[in-house]
Tab-separated table of C-alpha atoms in Angstrom:
chain	number	residue	atom	x	y	z
Z	1043	UNK	CA	3.043	36.584	2.833
Z	1044	UNK	CA	5.932	34.332	3.857
Z	1045	UNK	CA	5.686	30.907	2.294
Z	1046	UNK	CA	8.842	28.848	1.926
Z	1047	UNK	CA	8.489	25.609	-0.061
Z	1048	UNK	CA	10.552	23.509	2.321
Z	1049	UNK	CA	9.992	22.490	5.953
Z	1050	UNK	CA	12.711	20.897	8.115
Z	1051	UNK	CA	10.948	17.862	9.635
Z	1052	UNK	CA	12.229	16.872	13.035
Z	1053	UNK	CA	14.950	19.538	12.766
Z	1054	UNK	CA	17.035	17.595	10.261
Z	1055	UNK	CA	15.047	16.349	7.262
Z	1056	UNK	CA	14.226	19.011	4.600
Z	1057	UNK	CA	10.950	18.068	2.920
Z	1058	UNK	CA	9.014	19.989	0.221
Z	1059	UNK	CA	5.739	21.214	1.496
Z	1060	UNK	CA	3.581	19.138	-0.783
Z	1061	UNK	CA	4.091	15.431	-0.198
Z	1062	UNK	CA	2.380	12.396	-1.574
Z	1063	UNK	CA	-0.113	10.233	0.371
Z	1064	UNK	CA	0.077	6.776	-1.037
Z	1065	UNK	CA	-2.995	5.327	0.731
Z	1066	UNK	CA	-5.068	5.212	-2.447
Z	1067	UNK	CA	-2.561	3.047	-4.375
Z	1068	UNK	CA	-4.402	-0.169	-3.613
Z	1069	UNK	CA	-7.046	-2.434	-5.100
Z	1070	UNK	CA	-8.353	-1.621	-8.613
Z	1071	UNK	CA	-8.466	1.923	-9.846
Z	1072	UNK	CA	-12.168	2.022	-9.721
Z	1073	UNK	CA	-12.220	0.968	-6.011
Z	1074	UNK	CA	-10.062	3.857	-4.753
Z	1075	UNK	CA	-12.351	6.811	-4.374
Z	1076	UNK	CA	-14.507	7.753	-1.413
Z	1077	UNK	CA	-14.052	7.661	2.320
Z	1078	UNK	CA	-15.092	3.929	2.470
Z	1079	UNK	CA	-12.572	2.629	-0.143
Z	1080	UNK	CA	-11.318	-0.719	1.137
Z	1081	UNK	CA	-7.536	-0.127	0.773
Z	1082	UNK	CA	-7.218	-3.886	1.189
Z	1083	UNK	CA	-5.052	-5.472	-1.579
Z	1084	UNK	CA	-2.030	-4.477	-3.611
Z	1085	UNK	CA	-2.934	-2.234	-6.718
Z	1086	UNK	CA	-3.938	-4.200	-9.813
Z	1087	UNK	CA	-2.068	-1.522	-11.842
Z	1088	UNK	CA	1.250	-2.080	-10.096
Z	1089	UNK	CA	3.519	-1.056	-12.960
Z	1090	UNK	CA	1.578	2.207	-13.373
Z	1091	UNK	CA	1.653	2.878	-9.596
Z	1092	UNK	CA	5.483	2.415	-9.494
Z	1093	UNK	CA	5.832	4.743	-12.469
Z	1094	UNK	CA	3.621	7.339	-10.777
Z	1095	UNK	CA	5.675	7.320	-7.601
Z	1096	UNK	CA	8.866	7.682	-9.610
Z	1097	UNK	CA	7.233	10.575	-11.486
Z	1098	UNK	CA	6.479	12.190	-8.180
Z	1099	UNK	CA	10.209	12.206	-7.310
Z	1100	UNK	CA	10.989	13.591	-10.807
Z	1101	UNK	CA	8.585	16.451	-10.096
Z	1102	UNK	CA	10.291	17.272	-6.797
Z	1103	UNK	CA	8.183	15.403	-4.166
Z	1104	UNK	CA	10.432	14.001	-1.465
Z	1105	UNK	CA	8.013	13.173	1.350
Z	1106	UNK	CA	5.857	10.062	1.008
Z	1107	UNK	CA	3.195	8.817	3.516
Z	1108	UNK	CA	2.040	5.207	4.017
Z	1109	UNK	CA	0.988	2.920	6.823
Z	1110	UNK	CA	1.075	-0.767	7.721
Z	1111	UNK	CA	-2.702	-0.873	7.624
Z	1112	UNK	CA	-2.792	0.169	3.978
Z	1113	UNK	CA	-3.441	-3.053	1.964
Z	1114	UNK	CA	-1.969	-5.037	4.899
Z	1115	UNK	CA	1.573	-3.795	4.194
Z	1116	UNK	CA	1.472	-4.051	0.469
Z	1117	UNK	CA	1.452	-0.261	0.254
Z	1118	UNK	CA	4.775	-0.135	2.067
Z	1119	UNK	CA	6.218	-2.809	-0.262
Z	1120	UNK	CA	5.012	-0.788	-3.304
Z	1121	UNK	CA	6.802	2.341	-2.044
Z	1122	UNK	CA	9.959	0.400	-1.232
Z	1123	UNK	CA	10.004	-0.988	-4.824
Z	1124	UNK	CA	9.229	2.334	-6.529
Z	1125	UNK	CA	11.499	4.536	-4.377
Z	1126	UNK	CA	14.514	2.259	-4.019
Z	1127	UNK	CA	16.471	4.076	-6.799
Z	1128	UNK	CA	15.817	7.382	-4.805
Z	1129	UNK	CA	16.034	6.179	-1.264
Z	1130	UNK	CA	18.632	8.651	-0.217
Z	1131	UNK	CA	16.635	11.506	-1.731
Z	1132	UNK	CA	13.253	10.936	-0.142
Z	1133	UNK	CA	11.640	10.788	3.394
Z	1134	UNK	CA	9.145	7.919	3.969
Z	1135	UNK	CA	6.779	8.101	6.828
Z	1136	UNK	CA	4.655	5.106	7.947
Z	1137	UNK	CA	2.209	4.389	10.725
Z	1138	UNK	CA	1.142	1.588	13.124
Z	1139	UNK	CA	-1.602	1.221	15.699
Z	1140	UNK	CA	-4.600	0.074	13.582
Z	1141	UNK	CA	-5.807	-3.499	12.998
Z	1142	UNK	CA	-7.465	-4.544	9.750
Z	1143	UNK	CA	-9.320	-7.825	10.345
Z	1144	UNK	CA	-11.497	-7.152	7.281
Z	1145	UNK	CA	-11.711	-4.724	4.347
Z	1146	UNK	CA	-14.356	-2.524	6.218
Z	1147	UNK	CA	-12.698	-2.560	9.655
Z	1148	UNK	CA	-10.065	-0.107	10.983
Z	1149	UNK	CA	-9.640	-0.894	14.721
Z	1150	UNK	CA	-7.361	1.012	17.006
Z	1151	UNK	CA	-4.795	-1.191	18.761
Z	1152	UNK	CA	-1.932	0.359	20.689
Z	1153	UNK	CA	-0.447	-2.481	22.756
Z	1154	UNK	CA	3.305	-1.536	23.086
Z	1155	UNK	CA	4.468	-4.992	21.959
Z	1156	UNK	CA	2.232	-4.807	18.935
Z	1157	UNK	CA	3.593	-1.382	18.005
Z	1158	UNK	CA	7.096	-2.680	18.167
Z	1159	UNK	CA	6.231	-5.765	16.159
Z	1160	UNK	CA	4.680	-3.655	13.477
Z	1161	UNK	CA	7.750	-1.385	13.342
Z	1162	UNK	CA	9.912	-4.470	12.673
Z	1163	UNK	CA	7.605	-5.591	9.885
Z	1164	UNK	CA	7.544	-2.080	8.331
Z	1165	UNK	CA	11.355	-1.984	8.434
Z	1166	UNK	CA	11.338	-5.251	6.415
Z	1167	UNK	CA	8.661	-4.105	3.905
Z	1168	UNK	CA	10.322	-0.708	3.331
Z	1169	UNK	CA	13.675	-2.408	2.949
Z	1170	UNK	CA	15.378	-0.043	5.372
Z	1171	UNK	CA	17.189	-0.187	8.695
Z	1172	UNK	CA	15.520	2.948	10.045
Z	1173	UNK	CA	12.060	4.474	9.526
Z	1174	UNK	CA	12.303	8.208	8.800
Z	1175	UNK	CA	9.002	9.004	10.470
Z	1176	UNK	CA	7.014	6.457	12.530
Z	1177	UNK	CA	3.536	7.628	13.481
Z	1178	UNK	CA	1.152	6.280	16.051
Z	1179	UNK	CA	-1.898	5.829	13.750
Z	1180	UNK	CA	-4.397	6.442	16.618
Z	1181	UNK	CA	-3.977	6.770	20.386
Z	1182	UNK	CA	-5.567	3.755	21.967
Z	1183	UNK	CA	-7.535	4.595	25.154
Z	1184	UNK	CA	-7.116	1.022	26.406
Z	1185	UNK	CA	-3.366	1.458	27.067
Z	1186	UNK	CA	-1.543	4.164	28.843
Z	1187	UNK	CA	-0.215	6.901	26.523
Z	1188	UNK	CA	3.150	6.558	28.198
Z	1189	UNK	CA	3.391	2.941	27.129
Z	1190	UNK	CA	2.374	3.641	23.582
Z	1191	UNK	CA	4.771	6.614	23.085
Z	1192	UNK	CA	7.291	4.795	25.201
Z	1193	UNK	CA	7.404	1.900	22.712
Z	1194	UNK	CA	8.034	4.300	19.913
Z	1195	UNK	CA	10.740	6.102	21.935
Z	1196	UNK	CA	12.504	2.802	22.566
Z	1197	UNK	CA	12.565	2.168	18.871
Z	1198	UNK	CA	14.021	5.610	18.379
Z	1199	UNK	CA	16.684	4.973	21.003
Z	1200	UNK	CA	17.534	1.682	19.197
Z	1201	UNK	CA	18.071	3.552	15.978
Z	1202	UNK	CA	15.137	1.930	14.247
Z	1203	UNK	CA	12.999	5.069	14.059
Z	1204	UNK	CA	14.334	8.520	13.315
Z	1205	UNK	CA	11.343	10.613	14.234
Z	1206	UNK	CA	8.056	10.028	16.023
Z	1207	UNK	CA	4.692	11.348	14.752
Z	1208	UNK	CA	0.996	11.272	15.998
Z	1209	UNK	CA	-2.226	11.137	14.099
Z	1210	UNK	CA	-5.722	12.529	14.881
Z	1211	UNK	CA	-4.725	14.144	18.197
Z	1212	UNK	CA	-5.713	17.256	20.160
Z	1213	UNK	CA	-3.398	19.858	21.661
Z	1214	UNK	CA	-3.825	18.103	24.967
Z	1215	UNK	CA	-2.816	14.769	23.489
Z	1216	UNK	CA	0.227	16.287	21.833
Z	1217	UNK	CA	1.322	18.054	25.020
Z	1218	UNK	CA	1.077	14.835	26.973
Z	1219	UNK	CA	3.023	12.944	24.329
Z	1220	UNK	CA	5.779	15.586	24.240
Z	1221	UNK	CA	6.341	15.032	27.895
Z	1222	UNK	CA	7.374	11.424	26.993
Z	1223	UNK	CA	9.292	11.805	23.719
Z	1224	UNK	CA	10.083	14.492	21.078
Z	1225	UNK	CA	7.214	14.621	18.518
Z	1226	UNK	CA	8.150	15.611	14.952
Z	1227	UNK	CA	4.744	15.670	13.242
Z	1228	UNK	CA	1.014	15.544	13.634
Z	1229	UNK	CA	-1.246	14.148	10.938
Z	1230	UNK	CA	-4.864	15.234	11.282
Z	1231	UNK	CA	-7.925	15.616	8.927
Z	1232	UNK	CA	-7.837	19.235	7.806
Z	1233	UNK	CA	-8.875	21.131	4.645
Z	1234	UNK	CA	-10.912	24.136	3.695
Z	1235	UNK	CA	-14.178	22.478	4.740
Z	1236	UNK	CA	-12.825	20.688	7.850
Z	1237	UNK	CA	-11.019	23.132	10.103
Z	1238	UNK	CA	-11.632	21.640	13.522
Z	1239	UNK	CA	-7.932	21.266	14.201
Z	1240	UNK	CA	-7.003	24.962	13.962
Z	1241	UNK	CA	-5.697	24.944	17.587
Z	1242	UNK	CA	-3.388	22.047	16.717
Z	1243	UNK	CA	-1.988	23.891	13.626
Z	1244	UNK	CA	-1.266	26.933	15.812
Z	1245	UNK	CA	0.294	24.853	18.571
Z	1246	UNK	CA	2.509	22.877	16.223
Z	1247	UNK	CA	3.608	25.970	14.361
Z	1248	UNK	CA	4.783	27.486	17.642
Z	1249	UNK	CA	6.614	24.256	18.429
Z	1250	UNK	CA	8.288	23.721	15.053
Z	1251	UNK	CA	6.293	20.462	14.627
Z	1252	UNK	CA	5.056	19.510	11.116
Z	1253	UNK	CA	1.344	19.511	10.589
Z	1254	UNK	CA	0.468	17.040	7.947
Z	1255	UNK	CA	-3.207	17.414	6.801
Z	1256	UNK	CA	-4.703	14.283	5.213
Z	1257	UNK	CA	-7.568	14.525	2.734
Z	1258	UNK	CA	-6.220	18.065	2.137
Z	1259	UNK	CA	-8.120	18.836	-1.043
Z	1260	UNK	CA	-11.560	20.058	-0.566
Z	1261	UNK	CA	-13.171	21.864	-3.548
Z	1262	UNK	CA	-16.826	21.919	-2.475
Z	1263	UNK	CA	-18.843	25.116	-1.976
Z	1264	UNK	CA	-16.332	27.470	-0.570
Z	1265	UNK	CA	-17.740	30.777	-1.705
Z	1266	UNK	CA	-15.048	32.667	-3.589
Z	1267	UNK	CA	-12.908	29.597	-4.449
Z	1268	UNK	CA	-13.766	29.504	-8.231
Z	1269	UNK	CA	-13.419	33.247	-8.421
Z	1270	UNK	CA	-10.000	33.316	-6.750
Z	1271	UNK	CA	-8.840	30.295	-8.728
Z	1272	UNK	CA	-9.654	32.243	-11.939
Z	1273	UNK	CA	-7.679	35.232	-10.585
Z	1274	UNK	CA	-4.618	33.011	-10.154
Z	1275	UNK	CA	-5.157	30.970	-13.326
Z	1276	UNK	CA	-5.285	27.886	-11.062
Z	1277	UNK	CA	-7.571	24.964	-10.523
Z	1278	UNK	CA	-9.756	24.708	-7.414
Z	1279	UNK	CA	-7.647	21.789	-6.170
Z	1280	UNK	CA	-4.404	23.810	-6.518
Z	1281	UNK	CA	-5.971	26.708	-4.662
Z	1282	UNK	CA	-7.202	24.504	-1.841
Z	1283	UNK	CA	-3.679	23.258	-1.394
Z	1284	UNK	CA	-2.166	26.754	-1.721
Z	1285	UNK	CA	-4.580	27.912	1.014
Z	1286	UNK	CA	-3.143	25.208	3.327
Z	1287	UNK	CA	0.419	26.241	2.605
Z	1288	UNK	CA	-0.600	29.863	3.434
Z	1289	UNK	CA	-2.283	28.796	6.697
Z	1290	UNK	CA	0.998	28.153	8.546
Z	1291	UNK	CA	4.614	27.515	7.552
Z	1292	UNK	CA	4.684	24.023	9.112
Z	1293	UNK	CA	1.753	22.674	7.033
Z	1294	UNK	CA	2.655	19.831	4.617
Z	1295	UNK	CA	-0.297	18.579	2.710
Z	1296	UNK	CA	-0.132	15.006	1.346
Z	1297	UNK	CA	-2.675	14.810	-1.528
Z	1298	UNK	CA	-2.932	11.342	-3.054
Z	1299	UNK	CA	-3.800	10.447	-6.690
Z	1300	UNK	CA	-3.241	7.779	-9.262
Z	1301	UNK	CA	-3.353	10.307	-12.119
Z	1302	UNK	CA	-0.026	11.658	-13.442
Z	1303	UNK	CA	-1.775	14.834	-14.543
Z	1304	UNK	CA	-3.278	15.455	-11.066
Z	1305	UNK	CA	0.085	14.616	-9.536
Z	1306	UNK	CA	1.702	17.391	-11.511
Z	1307	UNK	CA	-1.169	19.775	-10.830
Z	1308	UNK	CA	-0.983	19.165	-7.102
Z	1309	UNK	CA	2.759	19.711	-6.852
Z	1310	UNK	CA	2.507	22.900	-8.948
Z	1311	UNK	CA	0.400	24.414	-6.161
Z	1312	UNK	CA	3.783	25.125	-4.404
Z	1313	UNK	CA	4.197	27.878	-6.985
Z	1314	UNK	CA	0.978	29.653	-6.134
Z	1315	UNK	CA	1.159	32.754	-3.996
Z	1316	UNK	CA	-1.998	34.015	-2.267
Z	1317	UNK	CA	-2.412	37.558	-1.058
Z	1318	UNK	CA	-3.533	38.039	2.432
Z	1319	UNK	CA	-6.840	39.278	1.046
Z	1320	UNK	CA	-7.336	36.091	-0.980
Z	1321	UNK	CA	-6.512	33.998	1.915
Z	1322	UNK	CA	-9.016	35.730	4.120
Z	1323	UNK	CA	-11.689	35.560	1.530
Z	1324	UNK	CA	-11.268	31.770	1.240
Z	1325	UNK	CA	-11.200	31.435	5.013
Z	1326	UNK	CA	-14.575	33.143	5.091
């Protein structure tokens, strides 16, 4: 098995292959779990959240993911505060293209002018003059793809965005976007239980594009998972992350947590090595 712990994002940013998804650092701790968590206000445990993000850097995490839609920008502000002492050591990716008119609504909106406006706001909230990775949160079918990617490309040409990413896309979407501008990453839902984007992983691996699975930890009923975890003296969560790392060399999971213990556990998955047999048994 070949499994390096670093991937060169966009050809020039070396990131460790387990990042941190900051989405859940919002609201009160008891409101953060589940697919329907509101992600609406700044975290009530702000000091603890700042300490957690700084602990992530101490552990070796250097890729952090956020979005303008997470707590209406408060998530970006949190990362800016926490990571400011380490700004030259870390890569921060953010996203735009989703409206949040209420805690329960996530509405795709890709008007080019809106995307440019949100980039300007993200620059201010992140306290930077260039966004490392700016991702189209969702492709909006109401506007031409060329206009949406074109808006991001213009920001890149102006020096406000370093690299462009896409989220929840197919190979066809990615190929169309690549005809307009270079694409550095794809962020799709993918884990042991949700493998619908296998073709996208294979395509991005061939193209040297990062594949960033969100909700990467799935420890449900995956047959031999407990058995193999015991073989490796690992937790089920660690093994599910290690499986993703083995899946392809461009995969960069971004597990999120507000627990320092889980944070350390997740990052330690980088040290796990699966045999090809163990990988195949998990893949089923």
